[in-house]
Short mmCIF file of C-alpha atoms and ligand atoms in Angstrom, two decimals:
data_model
loop_
_atom_site.label_atom_id
_atom_site.label_comp_id
_atom_site.label_asym_id
_atom_site.label_seq_id
_atom_site.Cartn_x
_atom_site.Cartn_y
_atom_site.Cartn_z
CA MET B 291 0.00 0.00 0.00
CA SER B 292 1.98 3.00 -1.17
CA ARG B 293 -0.70 5.48 -2.27
CA PRO B 294 -3.28 7.28 -0.12
CA PHE B 295 -6.80 5.87 -0.11
CA ASP B 296 -9.49 7.43 -2.30
CA LEU B 297 -12.03 6.58 0.38
CA LEU B 298 -11.62 5.49 3.98
CA VAL B 299 -14.55 3.88 5.79
CA ARG B 300 -13.85 4.24 9.47
CA ASN B 301 -15.40 4.16 12.92
CA ALA B 302 -17.21 0.83 12.49
CA GLY B 303 -18.46 -0.70 15.74
CA THR B 304 -17.85 -4.04 14.04
CA LEU B 305 -16.68 -4.71 10.51
CA PHE B 306 -17.55 -8.07 8.94
CA THR B 307 -15.31 -9.16 6.10
CA ALA B 308 -17.28 -12.41 5.50
CA ASP B 309 -13.90 -13.70 4.35
CA GLY B 310 -12.99 -16.12 7.15
CA PRO B 311 -11.35 -19.41 6.16
CA ASP B 312 -13.66 -22.11 4.74
CA GLY B 313 -14.93 -24.68 7.19
CA GLY B 314 -15.78 -22.38 10.09
CA ASN B 315 -19.20 -21.65 11.52
CA ALA B 316 -21.13 -18.51 10.48
CA GLU B 317 -19.55 -16.30 13.14
CA GLN B 318 -16.07 -17.41 12.07
CA LEU B 319 -16.85 -16.98 8.39
CA LEU B 320 -18.16 -13.45 9.01
CA ALA B 321 -14.73 -12.73 10.53
CA PRO B 322 -15.70 -9.69 12.62
CA ILE B 323 -13.12 -6.98 13.24
CA PRO B 324 -14.01 -4.79 16.24
CA ARG B 325 -13.49 -1.08 15.43
CA GLY B 326 -12.60 -1.98 11.88
CA ALA B 327 -11.81 0.23 8.89
CA VAL B 328 -11.51 -0.22 5.13
CA GLY B 329 -9.24 1.75 2.82
CA ILE B 330 -10.28 1.89 -0.83
CA HIS B 331 -8.33 2.64 -3.92
CA ASP B 332 -9.47 2.52 -7.54
CA ALA B 333 -12.77 0.73 -6.76
CA HIS B 334 -10.98 -2.00 -4.83
CA VAL B 335 -10.21 -2.71 -1.21
CA ALA B 336 -6.62 -1.59 -0.58
CA TRP B 337 -6.44 -2.18 3.15
CA ILE B 338 -8.66 -3.70 5.81
CA GLY B 339 -8.10 -4.09 9.54
CA ALA B 340 -8.52 -2.58 12.98
CA GLU B 341 -8.63 1.21 12.93
CA GLY B 342 -5.74 1.37 15.38
CA ASP B 343 -3.53 -0.27 12.75
CA LEU B 344 -4.40 2.17 9.93
CA PRO B 345 -1.26 2.90 7.89
CA ARG B 346 -0.35 6.58 8.09
CA GLU B 347 0.43 6.83 4.40
CA GLY B 348 -3.16 5.75 3.59
CA ILE B 349 -4.61 9.06 4.66
CA ALA B 350 -4.05 12.28 2.73
CA PRO B 351 -6.04 15.51 2.28
CA SER B 352 -7.49 13.97 -0.89
CA THR B 353 -8.88 10.95 1.00
CA LYS B 354 -12.65 11.06 1.47
CA VAL B 355 -13.88 9.68 4.79
CA LEU B 356 -17.11 7.79 5.40
CA ASP B 357 -17.84 7.64 9.14
CA ALA B 358 -19.75 4.47 10.08
CA GLY B 359 -20.90 6.03 13.34
CA GLU B 360 -20.00 2.91 15.33
CA GLY B 361 -22.51 0.89 13.34
CA LEU B 362 -21.84 -2.28 11.36
CA VAL B 363 -19.91 -2.44 8.12
CA ALA B 364 -20.46 -5.47 5.91
CA PRO B 365 -19.84 -6.48 2.30
CA GLY B 366 -22.49 -5.08 -0.06
CA PHE B 367 -25.45 -7.44 -0.10
CA VAL B 368 -25.90 -9.92 -2.93
CA ASP B 369 -29.50 -10.66 -3.94
CA ALA B 370 -28.95 -13.91 -5.83
CA HIS B 371 -32.48 -14.48 -7.19
CA THR B 372 -34.73 -11.82 -8.75
CA HIS B 373 -37.12 -11.43 -11.67
CA LEU B 374 -37.19 -7.67 -11.39
CA VAL B 375 -37.82 -6.77 -15.03
CA TRP B 376 -41.55 -6.98 -15.66
CA ALA B 377 -44.60 -5.07 -16.80
CA GLY B 378 -48.21 -5.34 -15.73
CA ASP B 379 -49.74 -5.67 -12.29
CA ARG B 380 -50.77 -8.88 -10.51
CA SER B 381 -51.84 -7.37 -7.21
CA HIS B 382 -55.28 -8.96 -7.59
CA GLU B 383 -53.51 -12.36 -7.29
CA PHE B 384 -52.44 -11.34 -3.80
CA ALA B 385 -56.09 -10.72 -2.93
CA LEU B 386 -57.09 -14.05 -4.51
CA ARG B 387 -54.51 -15.88 -2.40
CA CYS B 388 -55.75 -14.11 0.73
CA ALA B 389 -59.17 -15.52 -0.16
CA GLY B 390 -57.70 -19.03 -0.41
CA ALA B 391 -56.63 -19.48 -4.05
CA ASP B 392 -53.25 -21.13 -4.61
CA TYR B 393 -50.44 -20.33 -7.06
CA LEU B 394 -51.19 -23.15 -9.51
CA SER B 395 -54.95 -22.53 -9.64
CA ILE B 396 -54.32 -18.83 -10.38
CA ALA B 397 -51.85 -19.84 -13.12
CA GLY B 398 -54.35 -22.40 -14.49
CA ALA B 399 -56.95 -19.64 -14.81
CA GLY B 400 -54.65 -17.58 -17.07
CA GLY B 401 -52.93 -15.52 -14.35
CA GLY B 402 -49.47 -16.07 -12.94
CA ILE B 403 -46.39 -16.06 -15.15
CA ALA B 404 -48.45 -16.14 -18.39
CA SER B 405 -50.16 -12.88 -17.53
CA THR B 406 -46.78 -11.16 -16.99
CA VAL B 407 -45.55 -12.65 -20.27
CA ARG B 408 -48.44 -10.99 -22.12
CA ALA B 409 -47.67 -7.64 -20.47
CA VAL B 410 -43.91 -7.84 -21.13
CA ARG B 411 -44.41 -8.70 -24.79
CA GLU B 412 -46.51 -5.57 -25.18
CA ALA B 413 -44.15 -3.29 -23.25
CA SER B 414 -41.44 -1.25 -24.98
CA ASP B 415 -37.82 -1.48 -23.88
CA ASP B 416 -38.08 2.05 -22.48
CA SER B 417 -41.06 1.12 -20.41
CA LEU B 418 -39.35 -2.05 -19.07
CA LEU B 419 -36.35 0.10 -18.15
CA SER B 420 -38.33 2.79 -16.43
CA LEU B 421 -40.40 0.24 -14.51
CA ALA B 422 -37.31 -1.61 -13.30
CA LEU B 423 -35.25 1.41 -12.19
CA PRO B 424 -37.32 2.25 -9.08
CA ARG B 425 -37.18 -1.43 -8.06
CA LEU B 426 -33.39 -1.26 -8.28
CA ARG B 427 -33.39 1.96 -6.25
CA ARG B 428 -35.37 0.18 -3.55
CA LEU B 429 -32.93 -2.76 -3.63
CA LEU B 430 -30.00 -0.35 -3.29
CA ALA B 431 -31.70 1.18 -0.25
CA GLN B 432 -31.67 -2.36 1.20
CA GLY B 433 -27.88 -2.49 0.81
CA VAL B 434 -27.80 -4.59 -2.35
CA THR B 435 -24.75 -3.99 -4.54
CA THR B 436 -25.12 -7.11 -6.73
CA ALA B 437 -28.37 -8.64 -7.99
CA GLU B 438 -29.04 -11.57 -10.25
CA VAL B 439 -31.86 -10.81 -12.71
CA LYS B 440 -33.67 -13.43 -14.80
CA SER B 441 -35.45 -13.22 -18.11
CA GLY B 442 -38.38 -15.65 -18.31
CA TYR B 443 -41.27 -13.29 -19.01
CA GLY B 444 -40.77 -13.31 -22.78
CA LEU B 445 -40.85 -17.00 -23.64
CA ASP B 446 -40.29 -16.26 -27.31
CA ALA B 447 -36.89 -15.62 -28.87
CA GLU B 448 -37.43 -11.94 -29.54
CA THR B 449 -38.74 -11.00 -26.10
CA GLU B 450 -36.26 -13.14 -24.14
CA LEU B 451 -33.37 -11.51 -26.00
CA ARG B 452 -34.97 -8.12 -25.46
CA MET B 453 -35.29 -8.77 -21.72
CA LEU B 454 -31.64 -9.75 -21.42
CA ARG B 455 -30.58 -6.63 -23.32
CA VAL B 456 -32.77 -4.48 -21.07
CA ILE B 457 -31.08 -6.05 -18.03
CA GLU B 458 -27.69 -5.34 -19.62
CA LEU B 459 -28.70 -1.71 -20.14
CA LEU B 460 -30.03 -1.43 -16.59
CA GLY B 461 -26.59 -2.43 -15.39
CA THR B 462 -25.25 0.79 -16.92
CA ARG B 463 -28.01 3.07 -15.62
CA GLN B 464 -27.71 2.60 -11.87
CA PRO B 465 -25.06 1.41 -9.38
CA ILE B 466 -26.07 -2.21 -8.67
CA ARG B 467 -24.00 -4.83 -10.51
CA LEU B 468 -26.44 -7.07 -12.42
CA VAL B 469 -25.84 -10.73 -13.27
CA ARG B 470 -28.04 -12.01 -16.10
CA THR B 471 -29.81 -15.38 -16.19
CA PHE B 472 -31.67 -16.87 -19.16
CA LEU B 473 -34.88 -18.49 -17.91
CA TRP B 474 -36.53 -20.02 -20.97
CA LEU B 475 -38.06 -22.93 -19.08
CA HIS B 476 -40.18 -20.78 -16.75
CA ALA B 477 -43.63 -21.73 -18.06
CA MET B 478 -45.22 -22.76 -21.33
CA PRO B 479 -45.98 -19.57 -23.27
CA PRO B 480 -49.62 -18.46 -23.26
CA GLY B 481 -51.65 -20.33 -25.87
CA SER B 482 -48.91 -22.86 -26.63
CA THR B 483 -49.21 -26.58 -25.91
CA ASP B 484 -46.48 -28.07 -28.12
CA ARG B 485 -43.91 -28.80 -25.45
CA PRO B 486 -41.29 -30.54 -27.64
CA ALA B 487 -41.33 -27.61 -30.08
CA PHE B 488 -40.91 -25.11 -27.23
CA LEU B 489 -37.98 -27.09 -25.81
CA THR B 490 -36.28 -27.25 -29.22
CA ARG B 491 -36.78 -23.53 -29.78
CA GLY B 492 -35.24 -22.85 -26.39
CA ARG B 493 -32.08 -24.68 -27.36
CA ASN B 494 -31.75 -22.54 -30.50
CA VAL B 495 -32.20 -19.35 -28.49
CA LEU B 496 -29.65 -20.64 -25.99
CA HIS B 497 -27.01 -20.76 -28.73
CA GLU B 498 -27.81 -17.19 -29.77
CA ILE B 499 -27.59 -15.98 -26.18
CA ALA B 500 -24.30 -17.79 -25.55
CA ARG B 501 -22.84 -16.38 -28.79
CA ALA B 502 -23.84 -12.86 -27.80
CA GLY B 503 -22.62 -13.32 -24.18
CA LEU B 504 -26.03 -12.18 -22.95
CA ALA B 505 -26.31 -14.43 -19.91
CA ARG B 506 -24.03 -15.95 -17.31
CA PHE B 507 -26.56 -18.57 -16.16
CA ALA B 508 -29.37 -20.71 -17.51
CA ASP B 509 -32.28 -21.56 -15.23
CA ALA B 510 -35.42 -23.72 -15.26
CA PHE B 511 -38.54 -24.04 -13.12
CA VAL B 512 -38.95 -27.71 -12.22
CA GLU B 513 -42.43 -28.20 -10.85
CA GLU B 514 -45.81 -29.74 -11.54
CA GLY B 515 -47.43 -27.25 -13.89
CA ALA B 516 -44.02 -26.06 -15.13
CA PHE B 517 -41.35 -28.54 -16.39
CA SER B 518 -40.26 -32.05 -15.44
CA PRO B 519 -36.67 -33.10 -14.71
CA ASP B 520 -36.61 -35.04 -18.00
CA GLU B 521 -37.64 -31.95 -19.94
CA VAL B 522 -35.11 -29.57 -18.40
CA ARG B 523 -32.06 -31.86 -18.31
CA PRO B 524 -31.06 -31.76 -22.01
CA PHE B 525 -31.57 -27.98 -22.13
CA LEU B 526 -29.42 -27.39 -19.06
CA GLU B 527 -26.72 -29.82 -20.16
CA GLU B 528 -26.50 -27.96 -23.43
CA ALA B 529 -26.32 -24.64 -21.58
CA ARG B 530 -23.40 -25.99 -19.59
CA THR B 531 -21.53 -27.08 -22.70
CA LEU B 532 -22.00 -23.53 -24.01
CA GLY B 533 -20.28 -22.17 -20.89
CA LEU B 534 -23.28 -21.04 -18.86
CA GLY B 535 -23.59 -21.88 -15.18
CA LEU B 536 -26.79 -23.56 -14.02
CA LYS B 537 -29.45 -22.47 -11.54
CA LEU B 538 -32.75 -24.20 -10.87
CA HIS B 539 -36.10 -23.38 -9.25
CA VAL B 540 -36.81 -26.64 -7.43
CA ASP B 541 -39.00 -28.31 -4.79
CA GLN B 542 -40.96 -25.10 -4.25
CA LEU B 543 -44.62 -26.16 -4.36
CA SER B 544 -44.09 -29.91 -4.23
CA SER B 545 -41.27 -32.36 -3.79
CA GLY B 546 -40.13 -33.29 -7.28
CA GLN B 547 -36.58 -34.54 -6.69
CA GLY B 548 -35.44 -31.14 -7.89
CA ALA B 549 -32.55 -30.86 -5.46
CA GLU B 550 -31.30 -34.27 -6.61
CA LEU B 551 -31.51 -33.02 -10.20
CA ALA B 552 -29.60 -29.82 -9.34
CA ALA B 553 -26.92 -31.92 -7.64
CA SER B 554 -26.61 -34.33 -10.55
CA LEU B 555 -26.23 -31.39 -12.95
CA ARG B 556 -23.63 -29.79 -10.67
CA ALA B 557 -25.71 -26.60 -10.67
CA ILE B 558 -24.29 -23.51 -9.00
CA SER B 559 -27.49 -23.08 -7.02
CA ALA B 560 -30.80 -24.77 -6.22
CA ASP B 561 -33.43 -22.20 -5.30
CA HIS B 562 -36.64 -22.31 -3.17
CA LEU B 563 -36.49 -25.86 -1.64
CA GLU B 564 -39.55 -25.62 0.63
CA SER B 565 -40.32 -29.29 -0.10
CA VAL B 566 -36.78 -30.64 -0.42
CA SER B 567 -36.37 -34.23 0.78
CA ALA B 568 -33.70 -35.53 3.17
CA ALA B 569 -32.04 -37.24 0.20
CA GLY B 570 -32.15 -33.95 -1.69
CA ILE B 571 -30.39 -32.14 1.17
CA ALA B 572 -27.67 -34.80 1.26
CA ALA B 573 -27.25 -34.57 -2.52
CA LEU B 574 -26.84 -30.77 -2.40
CA ALA B 575 -24.22 -31.08 0.33
CA GLU B 576 -22.33 -33.74 -1.57
CA ALA B 577 -22.35 -31.83 -4.87
CA ARG B 578 -21.58 -28.48 -3.15
CA VAL B 579 -24.60 -26.78 -4.68
CA THR B 580 -25.53 -23.53 -2.91
CA ALA B 581 -29.14 -23.41 -1.68
CA VAL B 582 -30.95 -20.11 -2.24
CA LEU B 583 -33.84 -19.70 0.18
CA ILE B 584 -36.64 -17.28 -0.59
CA PRO B 585 -38.79 -16.92 2.51
CA THR B 586 -40.60 -13.86 1.10
CA ALA B 587 -42.14 -16.14 -1.57
CA THR B 588 -43.04 -18.79 1.01
CA LEU B 589 -44.83 -16.06 2.96
CA VAL B 590 -46.64 -14.49 0.01
CA LEU B 591 -47.71 -17.85 -1.46
CA ARG B 592 -48.89 -18.94 1.99
CA LEU B 593 -47.09 -22.26 1.58
CA ALA B 594 -47.45 -24.88 4.29
CA ARG B 595 -43.75 -25.05 5.02
CA TYR B 596 -40.64 -22.91 4.79
CA ALA B 597 -37.45 -24.40 3.37
CA PRO B 598 -35.52 -26.32 6.03
CA GLY B 599 -32.64 -23.88 6.36
CA ARG B 600 -31.45 -25.34 9.66
CA ALA B 601 -31.24 -28.87 8.25
CA LEU B 602 -29.48 -27.58 5.13
CA VAL B 603 -26.82 -25.69 7.12
CA ASP B 604 -26.38 -28.61 9.51
CA ALA B 605 -25.84 -30.93 6.55
CA GLY B 606 -23.05 -28.64 5.31
CA VAL B 607 -24.97 -26.92 2.51
CA ARG B 608 -24.08 -23.28 1.87
CA VAL B 609 -27.30 -21.28 2.25
CA ALA B 610 -27.99 -17.91 0.57
CA ILE B 611 -31.06 -15.71 1.10
CA ALA B 612 -32.72 -13.72 -1.71
CA THR B 613 -35.76 -11.51 -2.29
CA ASN B 614 -37.01 -13.14 -5.53
CA CYS B 615 -38.44 -9.70 -6.38
CA ASN B 616 -41.15 -10.50 -8.98
CA PRO B 617 -44.75 -9.49 -9.73
CA GLY B 618 -46.40 -12.66 -8.40
CA SER B 619 -44.83 -14.83 -5.74
CA ALA B 620 -42.67 -12.14 -4.12
CA PRO B 621 -43.61 -8.57 -5.04
CA THR B 622 -41.01 -7.04 -2.73
CA GLU B 623 -37.48 -5.68 -2.64
CA ASN B 624 -37.40 -6.03 1.13
CA LEU B 625 -34.24 -8.00 1.82
CA ALA B 626 -34.43 -6.98 5.49
CA LEU B 627 -37.74 -8.84 5.71
CA ALA B 628 -36.18 -11.89 4.00
CA LEU B 629 -33.40 -11.87 6.63
CA SER B 630 -35.89 -11.80 9.50
CA LEU B 631 -38.02 -14.55 7.95
CA ALA B 632 -34.92 -16.66 7.38
CA CYS B 633 -34.38 -16.61 11.14
CA LEU B 634 -38.04 -16.89 12.17
CA HIS B 635 -39.06 -19.61 9.72
CA ASN B 636 -36.04 -21.16 7.98
CA GLY B 637 -34.28 -21.70 11.28
CA LEU B 638 -31.10 -19.73 10.54
CA THR B 639 -29.22 -17.81 13.18
CA PRO B 640 -28.84 -14.04 12.63
CA ALA B 641 -25.17 -14.60 11.68
CA GLU B 642 -26.15 -17.30 9.14
CA ALA B 643 -28.74 -14.93 7.67
CA LEU B 644 -26.15 -12.15 7.25
CA LEU B 645 -23.79 -14.67 5.70
CA GLY B 646 -26.68 -15.63 3.37
CA VAL B 647 -26.79 -12.18 1.76
CA THR B 648 -23.02 -11.69 1.64
CA ARG B 649 -20.55 -14.53 1.10
CA ARG B 650 -23.24 -17.15 0.34
CA GLY B 651 -24.94 -14.80 -2.12
CA GLY B 652 -21.65 -14.49 -4.01
CA GLU B 653 -21.25 -18.26 -3.99
CA ALA B 654 -24.80 -18.62 -5.37
CA LEU B 655 -23.53 -16.56 -8.31
CA GLY B 656 -20.39 -18.66 -8.63
CA ASP B 657 -18.21 -15.66 -7.72
CA THR B 658 -16.22 -15.78 -4.51
CA SER B 659 -15.07 -12.17 -4.91
CA LEU B 660 -18.65 -11.00 -4.25
CA GLY B 661 -20.16 -10.68 -0.79
CA ARG B 662 -16.74 -10.48 0.91
CA LEU B 663 -14.34 -7.70 1.80
CA ARG B 664 -10.74 -8.57 1.09
CA VAL B 665 -7.69 -6.73 -0.22
CA GLY B 666 -7.85 -6.61 -4.02
CA GLY B 667 -11.58 -7.43 -4.06
CA PRO B 668 -14.38 -5.09 -5.14
CA ALA B 669 -15.00 -2.18 -2.78
CA ASP B 670 -18.72 -2.87 -2.39
CA LEU B 671 -19.91 -2.38 1.16
CA VAL B 672 -22.80 -1.34 3.32
CA VAL B 673 -22.91 0.69 6.54
CA LEU B 674 -25.71 -0.37 8.86
CA GLY B 675 -27.08 1.70 11.74
CA ALA B 676 -27.31 -1.22 14.13
CA PRO B 677 -25.13 -2.20 17.08
CA ASP B 678 -25.07 -5.93 16.28
CA VAL B 679 -26.44 -8.61 13.95
CA ASP B 680 -29.34 -9.47 16.26
CA HIS B 681 -30.69 -5.94 15.72
CA LEU B 682 -30.61 -6.37 11.96
CA VAL B 683 -33.08 -9.23 12.06
CA ALA B 684 -35.08 -8.33 15.18
CA HIS B 685 -36.33 -5.04 13.72
CA VAL B 686 -38.50 -6.96 11.29
CA GLY B 687 -38.62 -5.73 7.72
CA ILE B 688 -36.80 -2.47 8.47
CA SER B 689 -33.69 -1.47 6.55
CA HIS B 690 -30.80 -0.33 8.72
CA VAL B 691 -28.78 0.81 5.72
CA GLN B 692 -27.11 4.17 6.26
CA ALA B 693 -24.66 4.17 3.36
CA VAL B 694 -23.81 2.03 0.37
CA VAL B 695 -20.44 2.03 -1.35
CA ARG B 696 -20.25 0.41 -4.76
CA ALA B 697 -16.96 0.11 -6.63
CA GLY B 698 -15.39 2.56 -4.18
CA ARG B 699 -18.03 5.29 -4.61
CA THR B 700 -20.59 6.26 -1.98
CA VAL B 701 -23.79 5.78 -3.96
CA LEU B 702 -26.34 6.09 -1.15
CA ARG B 703 -26.59 7.95 2.17
CA SER B 704 -29.58 7.78 4.46
CA ASP B 705 -30.37 8.44 8.09
CA ASN B 706 -31.51 4.90 8.93
CA ALA B 707 -30.23 4.56 12.46
CA ALA B 708 -32.96 2.00 12.94
CA ARG B 709 -32.27 0.89 16.49
CA CYS B 710 -35.16 -1.03 18.02
O1 NIG Q 125 -39.28 -17.72 -8.35
N1 NIG Q 125 -41.25 -20.11 -9.24
C1 NIG Q 125 -41.22 -19.62 -10.34
N2 NIG Q 125 -40.88 -18.35 -10.65
C2 NIG Q 125 -41.04 -17.24 -9.76
C3 NIG Q 125 -42.43 -16.72 -9.75
C4 NIG Q 125 -42.63 -15.85 -10.89
C5 NIG Q 125 -44.02 -15.31 -11.02
O2 NIG Q 125 -44.95 -15.77 -10.35
O3 NIG Q 125 -44.15 -14.41 -11.84
C6 NIG Q 125 -40.50 -17.57 -8.41
O4 NIG Q 125 -41.23 -17.67 -7.41
#
């Protein structure tokens, strides 16, 4: 470290690097540094440690200082599962579910994913962009510096490609880093019943997307009413040979051996998992597939059970937490609520929940530089107006985010000293 920092984040009550050595428990992996500080240079972490050890040469008149006010400093949050580009409004589905309707019956009556597909096909790129930007602003206010965003509301070649390009453009219009996922196998398109033809078309589009570098992951919804393991396997295997990582929506509404499928495909992540079996949990652990839990969707869909987060962690599975921001099953950007639900209903400890939106979120995107603070890594971090991790989750659904730094720039300041 020979040059002064561009930005110094100091006066943290506790700084979590989330970069402890593999194999530890959540507290060890979070690697807390009491009275920690971070020095940033050129969008990267240049120094990290206890404030008392700050190198003199790091501080110059040109160095900007972000005072953490004795709150928490953590890696910028990673929301590893969203569908945040959409048009249309499905709020009436919420009311239908409150009256007792379930997700599949609403979809069977023409609502659900198909209704969003119709709205997205009719929307212009500009309108998709302007609808998504406020959602991203709300995610940023939750401390999110990286979000995965799926296509899956086009379900024809033209609209799927358009969605991925809109996501690419969104990545240049606001601070959150966006990771794109191609979700062809989300649902059968409205009015279409020829499943083999749809699967074949998907494989052609996959080649176009891989050629254009438009997606990092391919995804599929494995569920009764969506697609079977036999239908998705050839598509996903082909995606892998084209260099895309794999993600799957599995075991959400029913147990369909989805986790076992994700493990056998060596997917990067298996998402949802409310109905995962004991064999599925063991398979995920063995294949080192990251589980992404989405308790906001479990809540909104009023499902009978939450994913067994405790059993997953105890079996050695890495567990991430995401919002799933989408117009139907999780119309929310509230990651703070997801963290609280992960503790209340998935059985995670507060430390495991924080790990789930930092280091584990990065692992769910196959990128171990994300969701951690380490020298040379991206200077993405969040300052939280809370004295400890228990406060983060106990103040249910309330964001404690006071500042967000993305690529070394302070991109958000707020006065959220949300102490209970
Ligand atoms: O992750 N499960 C499938 N896909 C979404 C729901 C999308 C929608 O209902 O529009 C999910 O929950």
